[in-house]
JSON list of C-alpha atoms and ligand atoms in Angstrom, two decimals:
[
{"chain": "W", "resi": 222, "resn": "UNK", "atom": "CA", "xyz": [-25.72, 21.45, -56.46]},
{"chain": "W", "resi": 223, "resn": "UNK", "atom": "CA", "xyz": [-28.11, 20.73, -53.59]},
{"chain": "W", "resi": 224, "resn": "UNK", "atom": "CA", "xyz": [-29.72, 22.66, -50.67]},
{"chain": "W", "resi": 225, "resn": "UNK", "atom": "CA", "xyz": [-28.57, 21.11, -47.28]},
{"chain": "W", "resi": 226, "resn": "UNK", "atom": "CA", "xyz": [-30.12, 21.33, -43.98]},
{"chain": "W", "resi": 227, "resn": "UNK", "atom": "CA", "xyz": [-28.83, 23.95, -41.56]},
{"chain": "W", "resi": 228, "resn": "UNK", "atom": "CA", "xyz": [-27.31, 23.17, -38.26]},
{"chain": "W", "resi": 229, "resn": "UNK", "atom": "CA", "xyz": [-29.35, 25.07, -35.76]},
{"chain": "W", "resi": 230, "resn": "UNK", "atom": "CA", "xyz": [-28.29, 26.15, -32.29]},
{"chain": "W", "resi": 231, "resn": "UNK", "atom": "CA", "xyz": [-27.96, 24.47, -29.60]},
{"chain": "W", "resi": 232, "resn": "UNK", "atom": "CA", "xyz": [-26.14, 21.89, -31.92]},
{"chain": "W", "resi": 233, "resn": "UNK", "atom": "CA", "xyz": [-22.76, 21.40, -30.52]},
{"chain": "W", "resi": 234, "resn": "UNK", "atom": "CA", "xyz": [-21.40, 21.11, -33.83]},
{"chain": "W", "resi": 235, "resn": "UNK", "atom": "CA", "xyz": [-21.52, 25.01, -34.01]},
{"chain": "W", "resi": 236, "resn": "UNK", "atom": "CA", "xyz": [-18.91, 24.97, -31.40]},
{"chain": "W", "resi": 237, "resn": "UNK", "atom": "CA", "xyz": [-16.34, 23.00, -33.24]},
{"chain": "W", "resi": 238, "resn": "UNK", "atom": "CA", "xyz": [-13.06, 24.47, -34.59]},
{"chain": "W", "resi": 239, "resn": "UNK", "atom": "CA", "xyz": [-13.08, 23.83, -38.32]},
{"chain": "W", "resi": 240, "resn": "UNK", "atom": "CA", "xyz": [-10.01, 22.29, -40.14]},
{"chain": "W", "resi": 241, "resn": "UNK", "atom": "CA", "xyz": [-7.99, 24.09, -42.69]},
{"chain": "W", "resi": 242, "resn": "UNK", "atom": "CA", "xyz": [-8.47, 23.02, -46.21]},
{"chain": "W", "resi": 243, "resn": "UNK", "atom": "CA", "xyz": [-5.12, 21.80, -47.86]},
{"chain": "W", "resi": 244, "resn": "UNK", "atom": "CA", "xyz": [-6.16, 21.75, -51.59]},
{"chain": "W", "resi": 245, "resn": "UNK", "atom": "CA", "xyz": [-9.30, 22.77, -53.68]},
{"chain": "W", "resi": 246, "resn": "UNK", "atom": "CA", "xyz": [-10.39, 19.34, -54.74]},
{"chain": "W", "resi": 247, "resn": "UNK", "atom": "CA", "xyz": [-13.62, 18.48, -56.67]},
{"chain": "W", "resi": 248, "resn": "UNK", "atom": "CA", "xyz": [-15.25, 17.77, -53.20]},
{"chain": "W", "resi": 249, "resn": "UNK", "atom": "CA", "xyz": [-14.42, 21.11, -52.07]},
{"chain": "W", "resi": 250, "resn": "UNK", "atom": "CA", "xyz": [-15.89, 22.69, -55.09]},
{"chain": "W", "resi": 251, "resn": "UNK", "atom": "CA", "xyz": [-19.09, 20.78, -54.76]},
{"chain": "W", "resi": 252, "resn": "UNK", "atom": "CA", "xyz": [-19.35, 21.80, -51.01]},
{"chain": "W", "resi": 253, "resn": "UNK", "atom": "CA", "xyz": [-18.86, 25.55, -52.07]},
{"chain": "W", "resi": 254, "resn": "UNK", "atom": "CA", "xyz": [-22.04, 25.00, -54.56]},
{"chain": "W", "resi": 255, "resn": "UNK", "atom": "CA", "xyz": [-23.80, 23.35, -51.96]},
{"chain": "W", "resi": 256, "resn": "UNK", "atom": "CA", "xyz": [-23.22, 26.08, -49.46]},
{"chain": "W", "resi": 257, "resn": "UNK", "atom": "CA", "xyz": [-23.97, 29.00, -52.12]},
{"chain": "W", "resi": 258, "resn": "UNK", "atom": "CA", "xyz": [-27.26, 27.21, -53.08]},
{"chain": "W", "resi": 259, "resn": "UNK", "atom": "CA", "xyz": [-28.17, 26.61, -49.24]},
{"chain": "W", "resi": 260, "resn": "UNK", "atom": "CA", "xyz": [-27.39, 30.43, -48.54]},
{"chain": "W", "resi": 261, "resn": "UNK", "atom": "CA", "xyz": [-29.50, 31.91, -51.27]},
{"chain": "W", "resi": 262, "resn": "UNK", "atom": "CA", "xyz": [-32.26, 29.62, -50.59]},
{"chain": "W", "resi": 263, "resn": "UNK", "atom": "CA", "xyz": [-32.40, 30.56, -46.99]},
{"chain": "W", "resi": 264, "resn": "UNK", "atom": "CA", "xyz": [-31.96, 33.40, -47.62]},
{"chain": "W", "resi": 265, "resn": "UNK", "atom": "CA", "xyz": [-28.70, 34.76, -46.09]},
{"chain": "W", "resi": 266, "resn": "UNK", "atom": "CA", "xyz": [-25.69, 36.79, -46.79]},
{"chain": "W", "resi": 267, "resn": "UNK", "atom": "CA", "xyz": [-23.07, 34.44, -45.42]},
{"chain": "W", "resi": 268, "resn": "UNK", "atom": "CA", "xyz": [-22.68, 30.67, -44.60]},
{"chain": "W", "resi": 269, "resn": "UNK", "atom": "CA", "xyz": [-19.79, 28.91, -42.92]},
{"chain": "W", "resi": 270, "resn": "UNK", "atom": "CA", "xyz": [-19.35, 25.06, -43.83]},
{"chain": "W", "resi": 271, "resn": "UNK", "atom": "CA", "xyz": [-20.15, 24.15, -40.40]},
{"chain": "W", "resi": 272, "resn": "UNK", "atom": "CA", "xyz": [-23.60, 25.45, -40.66]},
{"chain": "W", "resi": 273, "resn": "UNK", "atom": "CA", "xyz": [-24.35, 22.40, -43.09]},
{"chain": "W", "resi": 274, "resn": "UNK", "atom": "CA", "xyz": [-22.36, 20.12, -40.93]},
{"chain": "W", "resi": 275, "resn": "UNK", "atom": "CA", "xyz": [-18.89, 20.26, -42.29]},
{"chain": "W", "resi": 276, "resn": "UNK", "atom": "CA", "xyz": [-15.94, 21.33, -40.15]},
{"chain": "W", "resi": 277, "resn": "UNK", "atom": "CA", "xyz": [-13.74, 22.74, -42.66]},
{"chain": "W", "resi": 278, "resn": "UNK", "atom": "CA", "xyz": [-12.46, 26.42, -43.04]},
{"chain": "W", "resi": 279, "resn": "UNK", "atom": "CA", "xyz": [-14.66, 27.70, -45.91]},
{"chain": "W", "resi": 280, "resn": "UNK", "atom": "CA", "xyz": [-17.13, 30.58, -46.03]},
{"chain": "W", "resi": 281, "resn": "UNK", "atom": "CA", "xyz": [-19.75, 31.72, -48.85]},
{"chain": "W", "resi": 282, "resn": "UNK", "atom": "CA", "xyz": [-21.10, 35.32, -48.69]},
{"chain": "W", "resi": 283, "resn": "UNK", "atom": "CA", "xyz": [-22.83, 37.57, -50.96]},
{"chain": "W", "resi": 284, "resn": "UNK", "atom": "CA", "xyz": [-23.60, 41.10, -49.49]},
{"chain": "W", "resi": 285, "resn": "UNK", "atom": "CA", "xyz": [-24.85, 42.47, -53.01]},
{"chain": "W", "resi": 286, "resn": "UNK", "atom": "CA", "xyz": [-28.53, 42.34, -51.85]},
{"chain": "W", "resi": 287, "resn": "UNK", "atom": "CA", "xyz": [-29.63, 41.86, -55.43]},
{"chain": "W", "resi": 288, "resn": "UNK", "atom": "CA", "xyz": [-30.98, 38.80, -56.96]},
{"chain": "W", "resi": 289, "resn": "UNK", "atom": "CA", "xyz": [-30.12, 40.04, -60.55]},
{"chain": "W", "resi": 290, "resn": "UNK", "atom": "CA", "xyz": [-26.50, 40.85, -59.89]},
{"chain": "W", "resi": 291, "resn": "UNK", "atom": "CA", "xyz": [-25.39, 37.97, -57.61]},
{"chain": "W", "resi": 292, "resn": "UNK", "atom": "CA", "xyz": [-21.83, 38.63, -56.29]},
{"chain": "W", "resi": 293, "resn": "UNK", "atom": "CA", "xyz": [-20.95, 35.12, -54.70]},
{"chain": "W", "resi": 294, "resn": "UNK", "atom": "CA", "xyz": [-17.78, 35.07, -52.81]},
{"chain": "W", "resi": 295, "resn": "UNK", "atom": "CA", "xyz": [-16.15, 31.89, -51.74]},
{"chain": "W", "resi": 296, "resn": "UNK", "atom": "CA", "xyz": [-13.24, 32.17, -48.95]},
{"chain": "W", "resi": 297, "resn": "UNK", "atom": "CA", "xyz": [-11.16, 29.30, -48.28]},
{"chain": "W", "resi": 298, "resn": "UNK", "atom": "CA", "xyz": [-9.04, 29.31, -44.92]},
{"chain": "W", "resi": 299, "resn": "UNK", "atom": "CA", "xyz": [-9.90, 33.13, -44.36]},
{"chain": "W", "resi": 300, "resn": "UNK", "atom": "CA", "xyz": [-8.09, 34.91, -41.76]},
{"chain": "W", "resi": 301, "resn": "UNK", "atom": "CA", "xyz": [-8.44, 38.46, -40.41]},
{"chain": "W", "resi": 302, "resn": "UNK", "atom": "CA", "xyz": [-5.09, 40.25, -40.98]},
{"chain": "W", "resi": 303, "resn": "UNK", "atom": "CA", "xyz": [-5.69, 43.81, -39.67]},
{"chain": "W", "resi": 304, "resn": "UNK", "atom": "CA", "xyz": [-8.92, 45.48, -38.01]},
{"chain": "W", "resi": 305, "resn": "UNK", "atom": "CA", "xyz": [-9.55, 49.18, -37.66]},
{"chain": "W", "resi": 306, "resn": "UNK", "atom": "CA", "xyz": [-9.66, 50.85, -34.20]},
{"chain": "W", "resi": 307, "resn": "UNK", "atom": "CA", "xyz": [-12.87, 52.45, -34.97]},
{"chain": "W", "resi": 308, "resn": "UNK", "atom": "CA", "xyz": [-15.87, 50.21, -34.01]},
{"chain": "W", "resi": 309, "resn": "UNK", "atom": "CA", "xyz": [-19.25, 49.95, -35.83]},
{"chain": "W", "resi": 310, "resn": "UNK", "atom": "CA", "xyz": [-22.68, 48.69, -34.23]},
{"chain": "W", "resi": 311, "resn": "UNK", "atom": "CA", "xyz": [-24.75, 46.57, -36.67]},
{"chain": "W", "resi": 312, "resn": "UNK", "atom": "CA", "xyz": [-27.78, 44.45, -36.33]},
{"chain": "W", "resi": 313, "resn": "UNK", "atom": "CA", "xyz": [-26.57, 40.71, -36.86]},
{"chain": "W", "resi": 314, "resn": "UNK", "atom": "CA", "xyz": [-28.61, 37.62, -37.42]},
{"chain": "W", "resi": 315, "resn": "UNK", "atom": "CA", "xyz": [-27.45, 34.09, -38.20]},
{"chain": "W", "resi": 316, "resn": "UNK", "atom": "CA", "xyz": [-29.01, 31.27, -40.33]},
{"chain": "W", "resi": 317, "resn": "UNK", "atom": "CA", "xyz": [-28.13, 28.87, -37.35]},
{"chain": "W", "resi": 318, "resn": "UNK", "atom": "CA", "xyz": [-30.11, 31.05, -34.83]},
{"chain": "W", "resi": 319, "resn": "UNK", "atom": "CA", "xyz": [-33.07, 31.85, -36.93]},
{"chain": "W", "resi": 320, "resn": "UNK", "atom": "CA", "xyz": [-35.24, 34.83, -36.36]},
{"chain": "W", "resi": 321, "resn": "UNK", "atom": "CA", "xyz": [-33.05, 36.32, -33.84]},
{"chain": "W", "resi": 322, "resn": "UNK", "atom": "CA", "xyz": [-31.38, 39.72, -34.36]},
{"chain": "W", "resi": 323, "resn": "UNK", "atom": "CA", "xyz": [-29.32, 41.60, -32.01]},
{"chain": "W", "resi": 324, "resn": "UNK", "atom": "CA", "xyz": [-26.82, 44.63, -32.22]},
{"chain": "W", "resi": 325, "resn": "UNK", "atom": "CA", "xyz": [-23.02, 43.61, -32.11]},
{"chain": "W", "resi": 326, "resn": "UNK", "atom": "CA", "xyz": [-20.02, 45.85, -32.03]},
{"chain": "W", "resi": 327, "resn": "UNK", "atom": "CA", "xyz": [-17.14, 45.01, -34.19]},
{"chain": "W", "resi": 328, "resn": "UNK", "atom": "CA", "xyz": [-14.32, 46.74, -35.71]},
{"chain": "W", "resi": 329, "resn": "UNK", "atom": "CA", "xyz": [-15.64, 49.16, -38.53]},
{"chain": "W", "resi": 330, "resn": "UNK", "atom": "CA", "xyz": [-13.02, 48.01, -41.40]},
{"chain": "W", "resi": 331, "resn": "UNK", "atom": "CA", "xyz": [-11.00, 44.88, -41.73]},
{"chain": "W", "resi": 332, "resn": "UNK", "atom": "CA", "xyz": [-8.38, 43.37, -44.07]},
{"chain": "W", "resi": 333, "resn": "UNK", "atom": "CA", "xyz": [-8.62, 39.62, -44.57]},
{"chain": "W", "resi": 334, "resn": "UNK", "atom": "CA", "xyz": [-6.68, 36.97, -46.60]},
{"chain": "W", "resi": 335, "resn": "UNK", "atom": "CA", "xyz": [-8.09, 33.77, -48.14]},
{"chain": "W", "resi": 336, "resn": "UNK", "atom": "CA", "xyz": [-7.68, 31.28, -50.88]},
{"chain": "W", "resi": 337, "resn": "UNK", "atom": "CA", "xyz": [-10.10, 31.36, -53.73]},
{"chain": "W", "resi": 338, "resn": "UNK", "atom": "CA", "xyz": [-11.37, 28.19, -55.73]},
{"chain": "W", "resi": 339, "resn": "UNK", "atom": "CA", "xyz": [-8.56, 28.65, -58.23]},
{"chain": "W", "resi": 340, "resn": "UNK", "atom": "CA", "xyz": [-6.20, 28.18, -55.28]},
{"chain": "W", "resi": 341, "resn": "UNK", "atom": "CA", "xyz": [-5.00, 31.81, -55.52]},
{"chain": "W", "resi": 342, "resn": "UNK", "atom": "CA", "xyz": [-4.28, 33.84, -52.13]},
{"chain": "W", "resi": 343, "resn": "UNK", "atom": "CA", "xyz": [-6.04, 37.14, -52.09]},
{"chain": "W", "resi": 344, "resn": "UNK", "atom": "CA", "xyz": [-5.86, 39.78, -49.64]},
{"chain": "W", "resi": 345, "resn": "UNK", "atom": "CA", "xyz": [-8.63, 42.29, -49.55]},
{"chain": "W", "resi": 346, "resn": "UNK", "atom": "CA", "xyz": [-10.06, 45.18, -47.51]},
{"chain": "W", "resi": 347, "resn": "UNK", "atom": "CA", "xyz": [-13.52, 45.44, -46.35]},
{"chain": "W", "resi": 348, "resn": "UNK", "atom": "CA", "xyz": [-16.02, 47.95, -44.78]},
{"chain": "W", "resi": 349, "resn": "UNK", "atom": "CA", "xyz": [-19.67, 48.14, -44.08]},
{"chain": "W", "resi": 350, "resn": "UNK", "atom": "CA", "xyz": [-21.83, 44.97, -44.35]},
{"chain": "W", "resi": 351, "resn": "UNK", "atom": "CA", "xyz": [-18.93, 42.96, -45.88]},
{"chain": "W", "resi": 352, "resn": "UNK", "atom": "CA", "xyz": [-16.68, 43.58, -42.84]},
{"chain": "W", "resi": 353, "resn": "UNK", "atom": "CA", "xyz": [-19.21, 42.62, -40.40]},
{"chain": "W", "resi": 354, "resn": "UNK", "atom": "CA", "xyz": [-20.01, 39.67, -42.30]},
{"chain": "W", "resi": 355, "resn": "UNK", "atom": "CA", "xyz": [-16.63, 38.29, -42.86]},
{"chain": "W", "resi": 356, "resn": "UNK", "atom": "CA", "xyz": [-15.75, 38.73, -39.06]},
{"chain": "W", "resi": 357, "resn": "UNK", "atom": "CA", "xyz": [-19.16, 36.94, -38.19]},
{"chain": "W", "resi": 358, "resn": "UNK", "atom": "CA", "xyz": [-18.40, 33.95, -40.69]},
{"chain": "W", "resi": 359, "resn": "UNK", "atom": "CA", "xyz": [-14.79, 33.62, -39.54]},
{"chain": "W", "resi": 360, "resn": "UNK", "atom": "CA", "xyz": [-16.02, 33.35, -35.98]},
{"chain": "W", "resi": 361, "resn": "UNK", "atom": "CA", "xyz": [-17.95, 30.24, -36.98]},
{"chain": "W", "resi": 362, "resn": "UNK", "atom": "CA", "xyz": [-14.83, 28.60, -38.08]},
{"chain": "W", "resi": 363, "resn": "UNK", "atom": "CA", "xyz": [-13.47, 29.04, -34.70]},
{"chain": "W", "resi": 364, "resn": "UNK", "atom": "CA", "xyz": [-16.86, 27.87, -32.99]},
{"chain": "W", "resi": 365, "resn": "UNK", "atom": "CA", "xyz": [-17.90, 31.45, -32.02]},
{"chain": "W", "resi": 366, "resn": "UNK", "atom": "CA", "xyz": [-21.30, 32.77, -32.48]},
{"chain": "W", "resi": 367, "resn": "UNK", "atom": "CA", "xyz": [-22.55, 36.34, -32.46]},
{"chain": "W", "resi": 368, "resn": "UNK", "atom": "CA", "xyz": [-24.75, 35.69, -29.40]},
{"chain": "W", "resi": 369, "resn": "UNK", "atom": "CA", "xyz": [-21.15, 35.31, -27.61]},
{"chain": "W", "resi": 370, "resn": "UNK", "atom": "CA", "xyz": [-20.77, 39.16, -27.72]},
{"chain": "W", "resi": 371, "resn": "UNK", "atom": "CA", "xyz": [-24.02, 39.77, -25.94]},
{"chain": "W", "resi": 372, "resn": "UNK", "atom": "CA", "xyz": [-24.76, 40.06, -22.21]},
{"chain": "W", "resi": 373, "resn": "UNK", "atom": "CA", "xyz": [-24.85, 36.75, -20.30]},
{"chain": "W", "resi": 374, "resn": "UNK", "atom": "CA", "xyz": [-28.58, 37.49, -19.62]},
{"chain": "W", "resi": 375, "resn": "UNK", "atom": "CA", "xyz": [-29.45, 37.93, -23.24]},
{"chain": "W", "resi": 376, "resn": "UNK", "atom": "CA", "xyz": [-27.24, 34.80, -24.32]},
{"chain": "W", "resi": 377, "resn": "UNK", "atom": "CA", "xyz": [-28.81, 32.74, -21.70]},
{"chain": "W", "resi": 378, "resn": "UNK", "atom": "CA", "xyz": [-32.21, 33.79, -22.69]},
{"chain": "W", "resi": 379, "resn": "UNK", "atom": "CA", "xyz": [-31.67, 32.91, -26.53]},
{"chain": "W", "resi": 380, "resn": "UNK", "atom": "CA", "xyz": [-30.07, 29.65, -25.48]},
{"chain": "W", "resi": 381, "resn": "UNK", "atom": "CA", "xyz": [-33.09, 28.66, -23.39]},
{"chain": "W", "resi": 382, "resn": "UNK", "atom": "CA", "xyz": [-35.34, 29.62, -26.13]},
{"chain": "W", "resi": 383, "resn": "UNK", "atom": "CA", "xyz": [-33.72, 27.42, -28.81]},
{"chain": "W", "resi": 384, "resn": "UNK", "atom": "CA", "xyz": [-32.98, 24.50, -26.27]},
{"chain": "W", "resi": 385, "resn": "UNK", "atom": "CA", "xyz": [-36.85, 24.49, -25.55]},
{"chain": "W", "resi": 386, "resn": "UNK", "atom": "CA", "xyz": [-37.51, 24.60, -29.35]},
{"chain": "W", "resi": 387, "resn": "UNK", "atom": "CA", "xyz": [-35.30, 21.81, -30.05]},
{"chain": "W", "resi": 388, "resn": "UNK", "atom": "CA", "xyz": [-36.64, 19.67, -27.27]},
{"chain": "W", "resi": 389, "resn": "UNK", "atom": "CA", "xyz": [-40.41, 20.22, -28.82]},
{"chain": "W", "resi": 390, "resn": "UNK", "atom": "CA", "xyz": [-38.94, 19.26, -32.07]},
{"chain": "W", "resi": 391, "resn": "UNK", "atom": "CA", "xyz": [-37.48, 16.07, -30.64]},
{"chain": "W", "resi": 392, "resn": "UNK", "atom": "CA", "xyz": [-40.61, 15.31, -28.89]},
{"chain": "W", "resi": 393, "resn": "UNK", "atom": "CA", "xyz": [-42.85, 15.85, -32.06]},
{"chain": "X", "resi": 141, "resn": "NI", "atom": "NI1", "xyz": [-23.82, 32.94, -38.56]}
]
């Protein structure tokens, strides 16, 4: 297991559509381990494979908020199969957009289907933070970021800020 460098805005990799995973191989298991380690180290509650540069449909999450009782979730090829009509606003952040938080409105509850590391297909309901997180992470697999839900003004502002930071970094 190793901690991988995070892909940061405005890196165009974040806009890629990730490829489905056909089979749970040793390589996929190692990627899941690296993603969990990178996510816990950050620390964050969710990570998509593309955020460490791998364009495959896998997500790791842990919304337990407890160091002692970790509840790691690994979702392979996750899909939303149902969303509630009720919406909920939650302040979101993203490991690829560090130290930036904004309120985003999304369906309050969702049902999602995924394959686990044993190759089993599971369908599960989520509400609260898990519902927000699963929608945010599945968006990453489709090249969508939470800033896409903000006003153009806010999005332009954050893009400008991160472009400038990337330029400074490149020049340093
Ligand atoms: Ni994110």
